[in-house]
Structures are given as C-alpha cells and as structure tokens.
XYZ file of C-alpha atoms in Angstrom:
412
model
C -33.209 17.685 14.689
C -31.961 15.023 12.104
C -31.241 17.071 9.424
C -29.198 19.777 11.028
C -27.496 16.863 12.699
C -26.602 15.634 8.950
C -25.632 19.103 8.095
C -22.947 18.786 10.609
C -22.249 15.607 9.879
C -21.304 15.910 6.616
C -19.761 19.858 7.501
C -17.174 17.805 10.051
C -16.422 14.847 6.919
C -16.030 17.694 4.468
C -13.760 19.739 6.637
C -11.393 16.565 7.700
C -10.858 16.170 3.850
C -9.833 19.504 3.124
C -7.144 19.817 6.425
C -6.364 16.274 5.902
C -5.220 16.677 2.231
C -3.711 20.115 3.543
C -1.674 18.472 6.366
C -0.489 15.756 4.051
C 0.792 18.018 1.702
C 3.050 19.597 4.372
C 4.281 16.552 6.056
C 5.392 16.202 2.113
C 7.057 19.643 2.347
C 9.284 18.411 5.338
C 11.000 15.227 3.129
C 7.827 12.722 4.794
C 5.068 10.797 3.440
C 1.705 12.443 3.128
C 0.660 9.328 5.052
C 2.061 10.888 8.033
C 0.005 13.826 7.944
C -3.645 12.347 6.994
C -2.658 9.374 10.219
C -1.519 12.390 12.340
C -5.427 14.633 11.345
C -6.958 11.175 12.307
C -5.407 11.079 15.417
C -6.142 14.456 16.454
C -9.452 14.727 15.361
C -10.158 11.536 17.164
C -11.270 10.700 20.826
C -7.590 12.011 22.764
C -7.144 14.901 20.546
C -9.402 18.145 20.026
C -11.436 17.352 17.904
C -12.869 14.441 21.152
C -14.267 12.109 18.130
C -14.780 8.623 19.833
C -14.497 5.901 16.882
C -12.950 2.173 17.553
C -15.879 0.871 14.744
C -13.168 -1.544 13.546
C -15.626 -3.728 10.750
C -16.242 -0.239 9.741
C -12.349 0.952 9.213
C -12.436 -3.022 7.699
C -14.354 -1.746 5.352
C -12.992 1.373 4.593
C -9.737 0.064 4.164
C -10.483 -2.266 1.459
C -12.554 -0.527 -0.413
C -10.123 2.127 -0.391
C -7.126 -0.467 -1.415
C -9.443 -1.338 -4.520
C -9.534 2.189 -6.406
C -5.461 3.024 -5.171
C -4.195 -0.965 -7.159
C -6.753 -0.241 -9.552
C -5.655 3.466 -9.996
C -1.548 2.148 -9.150
C -2.131 -0.004 -12.382
C -3.457 2.267 -14.506
C -0.324 4.296 -14.112
C 1.650 1.548 -14.707
C 3.566 1.215 -18.019
C 3.464 -2.294 -19.464
C 6.682 -1.703 -20.469
C 7.898 -1.294 -16.915
C 6.508 -4.222 -16.108
C 7.577 -6.476 -19.022
C 11.426 -5.521 -17.424
C 11.328 -6.245 -14.197
C 7.968 -8.938 -13.840
C 10.908 -11.538 -13.158
C 12.357 -10.183 -10.190
C 8.637 -7.897 -8.995
C 7.070 -11.663 -9.057
C 9.793 -13.334 -6.904
C 10.352 -10.174 -4.992
C 6.015 -9.909 -4.028
C 5.635 -13.653 -3.097
C 8.673 -14.778 -1.565
C 10.142 -12.061 -0.854
C 6.901 -11.511 1.378
C 7.106 -14.311 3.005
C 11.144 -14.400 4.329
C 10.668 -10.643 5.569
C 7.053 -12.666 7.760
C 9.877 -15.542 8.096
C 12.305 -13.041 10.046
C 10.342 -10.701 11.850
C 8.041 -13.526 13.229
C 10.776 -15.044 14.543
C 12.020 -12.836 16.344
C 9.469 -11.537 17.575
C 8.951 -14.775 19.498
C 12.438 -14.100 21.447
C 11.893 -10.125 21.599
C 8.657 -9.904 22.306
C 8.123 -13.211 24.178
C 4.649 -13.635 22.083
C 3.591 -16.998 20.816
C 4.631 -18.161 17.439
C 0.761 -17.756 16.003
C 1.000 -14.311 17.458
C 4.637 -13.324 15.593
C 3.837 -14.417 12.364
C 0.111 -12.741 12.551
C 2.171 -9.986 12.799
C 5.095 -11.258 10.833
C 2.418 -11.528 8.210
C 0.986 -7.872 8.434
C 3.791 -6.099 7.864
C 5.159 -7.912 5.278
C 3.796 -6.050 2.269
C 5.820 -2.666 0.868
C 4.131 1.386 0.055
C 5.769 2.407 -2.891
C 3.465 5.533 -3.155
C 5.442 7.621 -0.124
C 8.782 6.660 -1.969
C 7.883 8.190 -5.012
C 6.751 11.161 -3.623
C 9.295 12.167 -1.935
C 12.469 11.341 -4.639
C 9.646 13.579 -6.957
C 9.760 16.568 -4.393
C 13.584 15.762 -4.139
C 14.141 15.960 -7.339
C 15.803 12.482 -8.009
C 15.465 10.679 -10.680
C 16.898 7.021 -9.965
C 18.605 4.884 -12.529
C 17.795 1.657 -14.685
C 15.120 -0.198 -13.826
C 15.295 0.599 -9.806
C 11.678 2.367 -10.114
C 10.133 0.214 -11.677
C 11.062 -2.829 -9.168
C 9.637 -1.067 -6.226
C 6.560 0.078 -8.040
C 5.182 -3.528 -9.422
C 6.631 -4.880 -6.769
C 4.324 -2.981 -4.274
C 1.517 -3.210 -6.756
C 1.678 -7.156 -6.399
C 2.478 -8.339 -2.836
C -0.673 -6.651 -1.207
C -2.206 -10.258 -2.091
C 0.439 -12.530 -0.769
C 0.454 -10.813 2.446
C -3.172 -10.899 2.753
C -3.044 -14.192 2.261
C -0.716 -15.303 4.677
C -2.436 -12.963 6.981
C -5.664 -14.834 6.577
C -3.952 -18.514 6.424
C -2.522 -17.738 9.958
C -5.614 -16.996 11.515
C -6.967 -20.324 9.771
C -4.115 -21.835 11.873
C -5.648 -19.754 14.960
C -8.645 -20.838 14.633
C -8.222 -24.705 13.857
C -4.971 -26.016 14.687
C -5.204 -29.264 12.916
C -5.341 -27.863 9.522
C -2.417 -28.663 7.253
C -0.368 -26.526 5.734
C 0.153 -28.273 2.717
C -3.877 -28.083 2.154
C -3.336 -24.057 1.648
C -1.288 -24.759 -1.801
C -4.427 -25.447 -3.535
C -5.837 -22.441 -2.150
C -3.261 -19.836 -2.840
C -3.112 -21.242 -6.969
C -6.602 -20.841 -7.532
C -6.818 -17.355 -5.727
C -3.629 -15.579 -7.861
C -5.007 -17.445 -10.905
C -8.481 -16.787 -10.676
C -7.722 -13.717 -9.552
C -5.684 -13.008 -12.403
C -7.790 -14.152 -14.645
C -10.610 -12.283 -13.352
C -8.152 -8.834 -13.718
C -6.792 -9.376 -17.042
C -10.206 -9.861 -18.873
C -11.797 -6.948 -16.723
C -8.553 -4.456 -17.604
C -9.652 -5.631 -21.504
C -13.950 -5.440 -21.743
C -13.477 -1.909 -20.023
C -11.893 -0.767 -22.629
C -14.310 -2.101 -24.985
C -17.111 -0.510 -23.648
C -15.946 2.455 -23.313
C -15.243 2.320 -27.265
C -17.917 0.334 -28.301
C -20.534 2.832 -26.427
C -19.204 6.483 -27.434
C -17.922 6.916 -23.409
C -15.638 9.626 -25.108
C -15.357 12.335 -22.110
C -15.480 12.419 -18.756
C -19.425 11.769 -16.810
C -20.305 8.008 -17.558
C -16.777 6.851 -18.512
C -15.963 8.235 -15.199
C -18.850 5.757 -13.283
C -17.496 2.685 -15.535
C -14.288 2.953 -14.714
C -15.449 2.882 -11.419
C -17.306 -0.216 -11.605
C -14.586 -1.801 -13.510
C -12.668 -1.830 -10.086
C -15.331 -3.022 -8.138
C -16.169 -5.654 -9.950
C -13.050 -7.133 -10.889
C -12.416 -7.319 -6.517
C -15.739 -8.782 -6.705
C -15.988 -11.028 -9.007
C -12.331 -12.277 -8.142
C -13.578 -12.923 -4.221
C -16.787 -14.361 -5.281
C -15.177 -16.815 -7.263
C -12.334 -17.728 -5.022
C -9.604 -15.586 -6.274
C -7.696 -12.271 -4.968
C -9.508 -9.336 -5.474
C -6.963 -7.197 -4.697
C -4.890 -8.644 -7.579
C -7.207 -8.404 -10.073
C -8.349 -4.971 -8.993
C -4.630 -4.139 -9.582
C -4.152 -6.334 -12.874
C -7.577 -4.692 -14.048
C -5.806 -1.327 -13.394
C -2.792 -2.376 -15.688
C -4.216 -3.593 -18.178
C -6.589 -0.782 -19.359
C -4.359 1.507 -18.682
C -1.502 0.176 -21.325
C -5.087 -0.181 -24.262
C -5.923 3.070 -26.418
C -9.338 4.457 -26.136
C -10.367 7.759 -26.100
C -11.397 8.668 -22.601
C -8.512 7.248 -21.438
C -6.466 10.497 -20.078
C -9.537 11.381 -18.470
C -10.200 8.234 -16.698
C -6.844 7.974 -15.767
C -7.131 11.370 -13.752
C -10.018 10.849 -12.213
C -8.744 7.590 -11.069
C -6.302 9.299 -9.287
C -8.307 11.401 -7.556
C -10.539 7.993 -6.697
C -7.001 6.488 -5.309
C -6.431 10.199 -3.475
C -9.850 10.425 -2.171
C -9.502 6.679 -1.017
C -6.401 7.293 0.899
C -7.738 10.752 2.479
C -10.397 8.841 3.513
C -8.167 5.506 4.632
C -5.656 6.678 6.482
C -8.201 9.545 8.549
C -10.493 6.774 9.368
C -7.143 4.604 10.668
C -6.179 7.108 12.676
C -9.877 8.144 14.207
C -8.549 4.130 15.435
C -5.610 5.068 17.556
C -5.495 6.140 20.929
C -2.200 7.673 21.431
C -2.120 6.925 25.447
C -2.337 3.057 24.523
C 1.139 3.237 21.578
C 3.430 3.753 25.088
C 3.657 0.388 26.035
C 4.376 -0.730 22.398
C 7.184 1.595 22.422
C 10.159 -0.995 22.744
C 8.421 -3.495 21.053
C 7.609 -1.264 17.844
C 11.511 -0.178 18.283
C 12.400 -3.537 18.421
C 10.398 -4.785 15.237
C 10.889 -1.340 13.024
C 14.684 -2.069 13.377
C 14.304 -5.715 12.869
C 12.299 -5.193 9.710
C 14.383 -2.103 8.653
C 18.117 -3.963 9.061
C 17.415 -7.776 8.655
C 13.806 -8.005 7.206
C 13.723 -6.406 4.536
C 17.492 -6.740 3.527
C 17.485 -10.296 3.649
C 14.396 -10.719 1.294
C 15.522 -8.469 -1.358
C 19.424 -9.847 -1.794
C 17.825 -13.144 -1.255
C 15.501 -12.581 -4.066
C 17.562 -10.841 -6.331
C 20.531 -12.460 -6.474
C 19.522 -14.424 -9.310
C 18.982 -10.898 -11.416
C 22.613 -9.525 -12.311
C 20.834 -5.793 -13.295
C 20.765 -5.154 -9.645
C 23.924 -4.310 -8.606
C 24.472 -4.480 -4.525
C 24.031 -0.296 -4.323
C 20.513 -1.255 -5.835
C 19.665 -3.524 -3.570
C 20.695 -1.552 -0.620
C 18.078 1.510 -1.791
C 15.304 -1.246 -2.732
C 15.713 -2.470 0.684
C 16.062 1.009 2.498
C 12.970 2.034 0.220
C 10.939 -0.693 1.885
C 8.181 1.724 3.252
C 5.458 0.724 5.229
C 1.851 2.493 4.453
C -1.515 1.634 4.903
C -2.369 -2.494 3.948
C -0.311 -3.077 7.448
C -2.169 -1.063 9.073
C -5.596 -1.928 7.388
C -4.657 -5.780 7.998
C -3.835 -5.078 11.608
C -7.874 -4.682 12.160
C -8.487 -8.461 10.716
C -7.117 -10.109 13.945
C -9.496 -7.454 16.028
C -12.677 -8.191 13.690
C -11.886 -12.171 14.394
C -11.888 -11.372 17.906
C -7.930 -12.581 18.116
C -6.314 -12.562 21.897
C -3.808 -9.507 21.149
C -5.104 -8.733 18.841
C -5.284 -5.106 20.224
C -1.544 -5.239 20.936
C -0.486 -6.337 17.538
C -2.808 -2.955 15.878
C -0.710 -0.841 18.114
C 2.220 -2.766 17.318
C 1.794 -2.154 13.796
C 0.414 1.397 13.316
C 3.571 1.827 15.867
C 5.894 0.197 13.376
C 4.133 2.303 10.274
C 4.757 5.463 11.628
C 8.436 4.896 12.420
C 8.896 3.694 9.234
C 7.476 6.451 7.671
C 9.719 9.274 9.741
C 12.906 7.605 10.146
C 13.264 5.505 6.100
C 11.045 8.759 4.236
C 13.471 11.982 4.843
C 16.647 9.783 4.426
C 15.111 7.905 0.416
C 16.952 10.749 -0.656
C 20.238 11.242 0.798
C 20.754 7.150 0.910
C 20.195 6.990 -3.279
C 22.714 9.872 -3.155
C 24.931 8.041 -1.461
C 25.059 5.086 -3.530
C 24.961 7.076 -6.569
C 21.957 5.475 -8.532
C 19.872 8.877 -9.551
C 20.692 12.093 -10.857
C 18.954 15.631 -9.943
C 16.292 17.320 -12.610
C 14.145 20.515 -11.553
C 13.366 21.005 -8.242
C 10.896 23.512 -8.428
C 8.852 21.529 -11.265
C 9.433 18.230 -8.976
C 8.131 19.738 -6.034
C 4.788 20.781 -7.576
C 4.374 17.608 -9.552
C 4.937 15.849 -5.879
C 2.019 18.253 -4.262
C -0.522 17.046 -7.170
C 0.450 13.170 -7.629
C 1.855 11.843 -4.370
C 0.344 8.485 -5.473
C-alpha cells in the first residue's frame, strides 16, 4: 500500500508540474506573466479547488521558496552580460538598496493610514513587497516583439537580480524589532555591511572556482558538469549564510561571475541551469498557490487594491525618480517605464511566509494581502507593459513570431 501511495504521489507531482507549465505558457499567450498560470493552477489544485489538496505547511513552503530562489538567482546571474552590469552598476545599486528602502517606507506609511494596522505590521508589509521581478517583464516584451532602447532593459534586469537581499534584510530587521522592541536600528548597520560584503566575497569566489573546476577536471559536456553547477549554487548560498553573509546575493554573484568566464561546458551548463530555474519557478509558485485559500482573499480585496495603487502609482515612481535623478542617461520617459515595469513576483510571496513561521500577529492577513497585490500587479501591469513602452516611444518592434517562440522557451 505504501508503494502504491508513493506511485500515486509521484504521478500527481508529475501531472501537476506538466499542467503548471502548460498553464504558464497559456497565460503568456494572453500577455500575462507565467506566474499567473503557475499560481492559478496551484489554487485550483488546492483545498478549495477541484484538486482538493489540503496543504498548509508554511515551513515547507518557505524551504521550497528559498531553494527555488537560489537557482533562479544563480541562473539569472549566468545569463547576465558583465558589460551590461558595468554600464548600469551605479544606478542599479542605488535602486537595489535606496530604492527598496524608499518603496518599503512609502508603503509602510500608507498602510498605517489606509489599513489601520500597527506601525510594525505596516513596516513588515512594506519590506515584504519592496523588491521587483523582471522575469515576467522580459517574457512579455519578447512575446510582443518589443526591443527596448538604451540601458533600460539592463537596468531592470540587474536591479531585479540584486534587490532581493535588501528586501530580505529589511524583513529580518522588522521581525527582529517586533521580537525585541528595545533593539537599536543603528546596531543593524554593521550587520547589513557584513552580510553584503561576505555575500559578495563568497559569491565572487565560487563564481571563479566553478569554471576552474570544470576546466581542470575535464568536465566538458553535461553529466558531472551539471552536478558541479548545482553544487556551486548551493555552496555559494550555504557558505555565505554560515559566515553571516547574504546567501541570495552570493548565489546571484556566483552565477554572474561564472557566466562571464570561458570554459568548455559553459553553454550546456547555462542551458541546464535555465531549466533548473524553470523547474524552481514552477515548483515554487505551485507550492505557494496551494497555500492560498481563495475564500480568505475576500476580506483583503479593498486593502489589496489600496496597497497595489500606492505601490504602482506612488511608491515605485518616487523610488525610481529619486534614485535615478543623478544619472542623466535615463530621461523621464525611461523613468516612467522603469516605474511601470516594477512587477512583483516570487520573492514577496516567499517573504510573506516568514512572519507566519515566526508567529507574528496578523501574519496570515499580511500573507493574503501580499498574494493579492502580486496577482493584481501582474494582471494590471503585465498586459500593459507593451502599450506603455510604445506610448513612451522607447522601443522598436522585431519579428513577432520568432519573439513569441523565444518567450515560450525562455520566460526566465
């Protein structure tokens, strides 16, 4: 019986993964980010959907989310051209730190007045939804055949790959203050610097080491080269966390450094890690979708609408215009588009599980609000990205058919 149960479980996982990918591809055809299809299928498979699967293990969901983010960030680093990073390093770094802080602060202040929550809960909500996700933006742009001008796409990509550590740090800081109100905010500054520096050092070190191991070991094609790339991502994250660094920053930088070095198995490793990132996205969003009880979203519709409006029309534009003010290569049209392209994705939903695991009062309400905001942001901003870019005249069209084919193959 146990063997049959195992068979049924494996069959169910396989069917869910396949149908989730199909759902994501279908949503992309309608101009929506693939995460809508992934999350939607998870909700349909959940306790209130036709699937009827009862899943409320937030600890396991958090673990799945963290593991998935490691490979998503590592793969994102592998696919990022260092020349793009050098061109936009300054503005991207400012937006990934100061920009996240501004967005979190504006949302937190608004939440106190609009939602009537405590300042601590408002700060937690702001920190959770402060980071952006560019994967959905590029999928939509490719599917609609729009090629953005200048450094705009590079800035969006580098910012999204590097702003997660700041958001994670802010969430941890707020949770610390909630558990220990007497803690001094100034005491966190050294911790933040240590996290960033150690994460960067370990990430760069692993990024240099992985190609050397592949070259010296003669792992030219597939097989063990794939295993080594998986090990590199996990070691970068784990070593950084154990040494008080930021593991997510380490994973991203490890991929970035390795992806810009030359070694025989580079193309196959990059393709494999892209598949790993896809699998991670599918597993993560499916798991997060299973967590959601649709009937509990009703009470958060009004708060969710309010926070989404603040995020899209106030917090994100303020952070973009303030952070990019010193960088004259970005005109007002580019700033408006970058503001609108600040879609929310996987990270906010994963971070929303942290307060629940920590036993914070009102954590389930925060999770539902964050989930609703991510959905609404994707549904509103996703299909209109192309329209906004055309209205602002910051993009040119290329072959739609080939672009659509590339988008379906590479949403990430």
